[in-house]
Coordinates of N, CA, C and O in Angstrom, one line a residue:
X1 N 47.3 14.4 -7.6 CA 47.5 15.9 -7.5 C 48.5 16.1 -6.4 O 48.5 15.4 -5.4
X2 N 49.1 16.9 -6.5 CA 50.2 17.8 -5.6 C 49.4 18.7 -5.0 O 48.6 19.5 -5.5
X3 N 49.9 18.2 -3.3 CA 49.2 19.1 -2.1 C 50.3 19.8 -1.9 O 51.3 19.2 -1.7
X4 N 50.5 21.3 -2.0 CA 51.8 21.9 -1.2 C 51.0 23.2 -0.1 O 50.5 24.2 -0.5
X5 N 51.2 22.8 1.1 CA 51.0 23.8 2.3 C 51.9 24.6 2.8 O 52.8 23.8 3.2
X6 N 52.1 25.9 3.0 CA 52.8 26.9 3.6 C 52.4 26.9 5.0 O 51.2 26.6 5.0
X7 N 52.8 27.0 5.9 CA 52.7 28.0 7.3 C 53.0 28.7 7.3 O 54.2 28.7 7.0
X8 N 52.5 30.4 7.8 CA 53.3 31.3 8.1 C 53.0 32.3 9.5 O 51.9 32.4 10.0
X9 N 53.9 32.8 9.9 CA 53.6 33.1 11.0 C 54.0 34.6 11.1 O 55.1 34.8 10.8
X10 N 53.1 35.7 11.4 CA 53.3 37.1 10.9 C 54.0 37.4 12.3 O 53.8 37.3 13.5
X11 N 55.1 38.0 11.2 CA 56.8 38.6 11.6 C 57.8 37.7 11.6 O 58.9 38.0 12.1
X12 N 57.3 36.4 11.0 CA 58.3 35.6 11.3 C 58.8 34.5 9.9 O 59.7 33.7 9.8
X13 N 57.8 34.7 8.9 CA 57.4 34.1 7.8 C 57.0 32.4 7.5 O 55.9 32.1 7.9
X14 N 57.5 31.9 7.2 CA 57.4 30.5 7.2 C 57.6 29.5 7.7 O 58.7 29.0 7.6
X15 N 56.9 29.1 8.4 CA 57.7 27.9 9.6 C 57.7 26.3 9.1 O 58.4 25.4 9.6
X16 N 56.6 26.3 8.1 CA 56.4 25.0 7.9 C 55.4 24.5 6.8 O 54.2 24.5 6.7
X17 N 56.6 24.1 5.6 CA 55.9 23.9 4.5 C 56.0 22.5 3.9 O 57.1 22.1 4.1
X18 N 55.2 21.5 3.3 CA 54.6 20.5 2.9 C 54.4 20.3 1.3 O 54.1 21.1 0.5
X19 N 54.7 18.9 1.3 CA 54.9 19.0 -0.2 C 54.2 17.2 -0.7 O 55.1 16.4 -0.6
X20 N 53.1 16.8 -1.0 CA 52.6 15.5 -1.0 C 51.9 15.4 -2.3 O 51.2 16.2 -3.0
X21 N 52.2 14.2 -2.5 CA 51.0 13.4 -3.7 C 52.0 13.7 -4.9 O 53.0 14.4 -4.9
X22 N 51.4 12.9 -5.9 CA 51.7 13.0 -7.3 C 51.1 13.6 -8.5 O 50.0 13.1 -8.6
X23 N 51.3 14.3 -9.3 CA 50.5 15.2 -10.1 C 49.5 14.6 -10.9 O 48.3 15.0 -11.1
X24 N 50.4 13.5 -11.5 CA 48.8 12.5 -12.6 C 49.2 12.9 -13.9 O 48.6 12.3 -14.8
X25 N 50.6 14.3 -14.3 CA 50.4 14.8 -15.1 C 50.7 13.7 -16.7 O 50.2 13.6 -17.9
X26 N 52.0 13.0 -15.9 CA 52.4 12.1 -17.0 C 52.8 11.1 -16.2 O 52.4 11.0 -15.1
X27 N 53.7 10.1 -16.9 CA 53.9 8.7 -16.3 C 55.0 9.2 -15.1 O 55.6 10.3 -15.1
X28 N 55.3 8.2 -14.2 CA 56.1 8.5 -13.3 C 57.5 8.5 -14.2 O 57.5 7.9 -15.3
X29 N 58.6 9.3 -13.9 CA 59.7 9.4 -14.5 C 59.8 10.3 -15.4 O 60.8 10.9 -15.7
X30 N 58.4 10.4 -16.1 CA 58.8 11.4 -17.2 C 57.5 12.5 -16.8 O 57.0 13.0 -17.8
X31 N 57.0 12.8 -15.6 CA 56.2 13.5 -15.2 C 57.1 15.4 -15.0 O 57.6 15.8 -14.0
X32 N 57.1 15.7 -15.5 CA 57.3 17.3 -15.2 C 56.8 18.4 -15.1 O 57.2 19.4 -15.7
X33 N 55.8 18.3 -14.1 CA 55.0 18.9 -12.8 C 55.8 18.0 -11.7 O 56.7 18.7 -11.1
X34 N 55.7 16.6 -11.3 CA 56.3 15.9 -9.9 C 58.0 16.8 -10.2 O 58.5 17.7 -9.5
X35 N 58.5 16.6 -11.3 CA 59.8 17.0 -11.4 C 60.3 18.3 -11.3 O 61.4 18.4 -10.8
X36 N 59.9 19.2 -11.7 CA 59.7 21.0 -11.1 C 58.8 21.0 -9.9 O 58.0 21.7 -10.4
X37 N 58.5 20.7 -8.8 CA 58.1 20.6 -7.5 C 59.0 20.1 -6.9 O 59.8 20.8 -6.3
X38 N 59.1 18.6 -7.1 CA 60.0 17.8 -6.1 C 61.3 18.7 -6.3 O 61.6 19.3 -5.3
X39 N 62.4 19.0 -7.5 CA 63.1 19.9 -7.7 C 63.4 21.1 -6.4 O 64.2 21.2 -5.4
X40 N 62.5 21.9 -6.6 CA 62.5 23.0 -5.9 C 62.5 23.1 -4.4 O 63.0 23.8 -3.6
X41 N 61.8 22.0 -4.5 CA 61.4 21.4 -2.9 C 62.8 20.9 -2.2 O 62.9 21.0 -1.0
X42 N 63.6 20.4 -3.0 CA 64.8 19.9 -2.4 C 65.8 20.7 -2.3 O 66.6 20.7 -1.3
X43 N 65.9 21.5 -3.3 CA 66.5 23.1 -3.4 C 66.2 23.9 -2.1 O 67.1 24.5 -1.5
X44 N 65.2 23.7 -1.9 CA 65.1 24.6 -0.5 C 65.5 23.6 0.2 O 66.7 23.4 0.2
X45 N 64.8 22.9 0.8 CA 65.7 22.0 1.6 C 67.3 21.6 2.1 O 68.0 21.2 3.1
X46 N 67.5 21.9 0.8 CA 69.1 21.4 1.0 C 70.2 22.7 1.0 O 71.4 22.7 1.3
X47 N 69.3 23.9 0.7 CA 70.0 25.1 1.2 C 69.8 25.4 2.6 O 70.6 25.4 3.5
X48 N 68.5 25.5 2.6 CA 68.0 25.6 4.3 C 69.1 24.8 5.6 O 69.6 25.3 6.6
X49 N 69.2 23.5 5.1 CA 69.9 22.7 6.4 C 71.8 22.9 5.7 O 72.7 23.1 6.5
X50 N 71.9 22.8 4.4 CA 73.4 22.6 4.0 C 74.0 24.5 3.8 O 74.8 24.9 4.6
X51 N 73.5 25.1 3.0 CA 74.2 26.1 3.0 C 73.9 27.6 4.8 O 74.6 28.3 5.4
X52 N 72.6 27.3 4.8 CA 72.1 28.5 6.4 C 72.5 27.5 7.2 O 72.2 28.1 8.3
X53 N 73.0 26.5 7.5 CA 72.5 25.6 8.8 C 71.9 25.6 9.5 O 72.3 25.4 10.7
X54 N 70.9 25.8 9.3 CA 69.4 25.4 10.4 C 69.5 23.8 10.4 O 70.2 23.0 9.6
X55 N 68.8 23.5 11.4 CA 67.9 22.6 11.7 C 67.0 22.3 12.1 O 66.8 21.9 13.2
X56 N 66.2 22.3 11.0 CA 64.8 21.8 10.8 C 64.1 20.3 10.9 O 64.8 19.3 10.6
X57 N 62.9 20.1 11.3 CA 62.7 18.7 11.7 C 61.9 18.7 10.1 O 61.4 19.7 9.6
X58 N 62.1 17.4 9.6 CA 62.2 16.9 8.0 C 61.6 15.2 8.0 O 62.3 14.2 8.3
X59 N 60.0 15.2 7.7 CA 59.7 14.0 7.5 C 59.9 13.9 6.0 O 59.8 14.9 5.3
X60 N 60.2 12.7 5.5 CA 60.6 12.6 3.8 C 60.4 11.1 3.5 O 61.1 10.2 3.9
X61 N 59.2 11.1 2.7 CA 59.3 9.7 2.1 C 58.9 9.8 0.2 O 59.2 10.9 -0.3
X62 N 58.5 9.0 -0.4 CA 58.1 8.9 -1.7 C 57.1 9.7 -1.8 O 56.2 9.2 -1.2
X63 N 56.7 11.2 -2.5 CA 55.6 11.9 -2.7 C 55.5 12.0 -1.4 O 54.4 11.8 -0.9
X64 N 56.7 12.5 -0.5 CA 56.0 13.3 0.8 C 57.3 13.9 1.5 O 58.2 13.1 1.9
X65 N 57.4 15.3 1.6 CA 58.3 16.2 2.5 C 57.3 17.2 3.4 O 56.6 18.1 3.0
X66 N 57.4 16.8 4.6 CA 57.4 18.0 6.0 C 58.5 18.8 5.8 O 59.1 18.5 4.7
X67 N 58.9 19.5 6.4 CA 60.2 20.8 6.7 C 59.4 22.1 7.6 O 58.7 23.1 7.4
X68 N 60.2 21.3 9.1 CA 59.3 22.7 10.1 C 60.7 23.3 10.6 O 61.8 22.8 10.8
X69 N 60.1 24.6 10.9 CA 61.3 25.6 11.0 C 61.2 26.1 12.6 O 60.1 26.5 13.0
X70 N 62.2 26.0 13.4 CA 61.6 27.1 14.3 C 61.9 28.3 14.3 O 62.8 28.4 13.5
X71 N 61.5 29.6 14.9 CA 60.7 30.8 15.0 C 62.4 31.3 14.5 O 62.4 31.9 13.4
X72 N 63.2 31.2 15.0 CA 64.3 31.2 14.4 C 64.8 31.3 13.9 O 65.4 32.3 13.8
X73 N 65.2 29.9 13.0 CA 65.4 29.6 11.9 C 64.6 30.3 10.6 O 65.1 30.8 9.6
X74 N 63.5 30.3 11.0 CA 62.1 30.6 10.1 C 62.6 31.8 9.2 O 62.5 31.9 8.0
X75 N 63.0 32.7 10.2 CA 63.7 34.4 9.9 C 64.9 34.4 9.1 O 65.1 35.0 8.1
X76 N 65.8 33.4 9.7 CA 66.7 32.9 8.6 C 66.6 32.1 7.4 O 67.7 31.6 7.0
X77 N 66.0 32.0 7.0 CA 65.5 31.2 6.3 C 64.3 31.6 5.1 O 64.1 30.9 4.0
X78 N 63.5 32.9 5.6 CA 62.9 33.3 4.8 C 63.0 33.9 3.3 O 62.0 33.9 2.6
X79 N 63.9 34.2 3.0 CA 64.1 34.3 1.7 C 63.9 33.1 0.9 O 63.3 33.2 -0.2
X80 N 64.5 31.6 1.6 CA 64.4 30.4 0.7 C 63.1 29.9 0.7 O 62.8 29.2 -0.3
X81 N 62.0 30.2 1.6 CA 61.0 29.4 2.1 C 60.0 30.5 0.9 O 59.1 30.1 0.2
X82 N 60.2 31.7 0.9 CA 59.5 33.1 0.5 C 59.6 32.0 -1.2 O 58.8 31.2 -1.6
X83 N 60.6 32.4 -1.7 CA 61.1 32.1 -3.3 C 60.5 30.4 -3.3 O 60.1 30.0 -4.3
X84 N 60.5 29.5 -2.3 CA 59.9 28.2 -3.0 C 58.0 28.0 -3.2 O 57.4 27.4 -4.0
X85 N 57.5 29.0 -2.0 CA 56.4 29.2 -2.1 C 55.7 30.4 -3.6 O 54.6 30.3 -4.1
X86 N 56.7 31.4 -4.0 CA 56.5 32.0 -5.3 C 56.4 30.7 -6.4 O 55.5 30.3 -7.1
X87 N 57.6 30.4 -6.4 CA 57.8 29.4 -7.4 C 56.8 27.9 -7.3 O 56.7 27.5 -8.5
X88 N 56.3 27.2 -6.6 CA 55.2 26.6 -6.9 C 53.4 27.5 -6.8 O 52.3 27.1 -7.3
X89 N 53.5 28.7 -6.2 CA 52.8 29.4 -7.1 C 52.8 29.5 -8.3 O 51.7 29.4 -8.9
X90 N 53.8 29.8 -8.8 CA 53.3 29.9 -10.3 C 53.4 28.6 -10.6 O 52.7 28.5 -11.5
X91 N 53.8 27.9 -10.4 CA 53.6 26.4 -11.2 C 51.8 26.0 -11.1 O 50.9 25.5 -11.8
X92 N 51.9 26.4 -10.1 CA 50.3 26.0 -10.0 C 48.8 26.8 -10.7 O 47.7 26.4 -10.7
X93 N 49.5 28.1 -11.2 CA 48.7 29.2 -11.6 C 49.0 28.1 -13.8 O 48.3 28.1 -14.7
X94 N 50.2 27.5 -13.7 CA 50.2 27.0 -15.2 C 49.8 25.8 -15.3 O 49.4 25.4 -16.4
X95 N 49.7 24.9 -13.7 CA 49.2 23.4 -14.1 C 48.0 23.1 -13.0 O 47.8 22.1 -12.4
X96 N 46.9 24.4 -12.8 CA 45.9 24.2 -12.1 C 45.4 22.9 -11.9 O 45.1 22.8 -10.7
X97 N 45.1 21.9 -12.7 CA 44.6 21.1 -12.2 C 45.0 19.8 -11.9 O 44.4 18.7 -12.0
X98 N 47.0 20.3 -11.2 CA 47.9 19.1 -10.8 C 48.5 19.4 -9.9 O 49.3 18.6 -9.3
X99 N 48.2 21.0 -9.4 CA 48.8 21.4 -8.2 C 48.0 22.5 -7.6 O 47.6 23.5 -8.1
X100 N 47.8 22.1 -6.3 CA 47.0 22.4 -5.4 C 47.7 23.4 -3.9 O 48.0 22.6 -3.0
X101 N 47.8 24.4 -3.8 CA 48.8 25.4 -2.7 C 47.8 25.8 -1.9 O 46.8 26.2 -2.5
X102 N 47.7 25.9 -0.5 CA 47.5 26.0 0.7 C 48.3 26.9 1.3 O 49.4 26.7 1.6
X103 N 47.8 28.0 1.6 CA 48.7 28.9 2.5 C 48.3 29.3 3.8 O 47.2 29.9 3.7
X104 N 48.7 29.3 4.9 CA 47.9 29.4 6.1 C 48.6 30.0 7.3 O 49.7 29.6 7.6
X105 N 47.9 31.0 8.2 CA 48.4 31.6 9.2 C 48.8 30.5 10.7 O 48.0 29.6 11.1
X106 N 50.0 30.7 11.2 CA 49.4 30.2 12.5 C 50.5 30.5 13.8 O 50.2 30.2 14.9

């Protein structure tokens, strides 16, 4: 299953969002749940640091992305961080029982 956690911090929106595990849905490679997540996930990612230039601190390995923002960036940034958390919302409202969203104040 796909763990994806939000942080958000009120007035500042998202500081730090998480993206772990594998869905189960199909075989690896041809899995499309891992492939519409991981997708999106890098989409933000790679707008966030390549097109805003932020810099964000970014753990990344096989079925695992950190991406923490500071309070800063965060503001800049919210629109991409806003649209990746809608969008695995709904993925998760269509593949309930392969993705799992966490949203949390702090």
């Amino acid at each position: 299953m796909i763990a994806a956690e939000f942080k958000q911090r009120k007035g500042t929106g998202i500081v730090e969002f998480s993206i772990k595990g594998h869905s189960g849905y199909s075989e690896s490679g041809s899995d499309i749940v891992c492939a519409a997540v991981s997708s999106a996930a890098y989409m933000a990612a790679n707008t966030i640091t390549d097109v805003i230039g932020a810099k964000p601190e970014i753990d990344l390995s096989d079925g695992f992305l950190v991406l923490k923002l500071s309070l800063q960036d965060a503001l800049k940034c919210s629109v991409i961080t806003e649209g990746l958390k809608l969008h695995v919302l709904a993925l998760s409202e269509q593949y309930q029982d392969f993705i799992k969203v966490k949203i949390s104040e702090v």
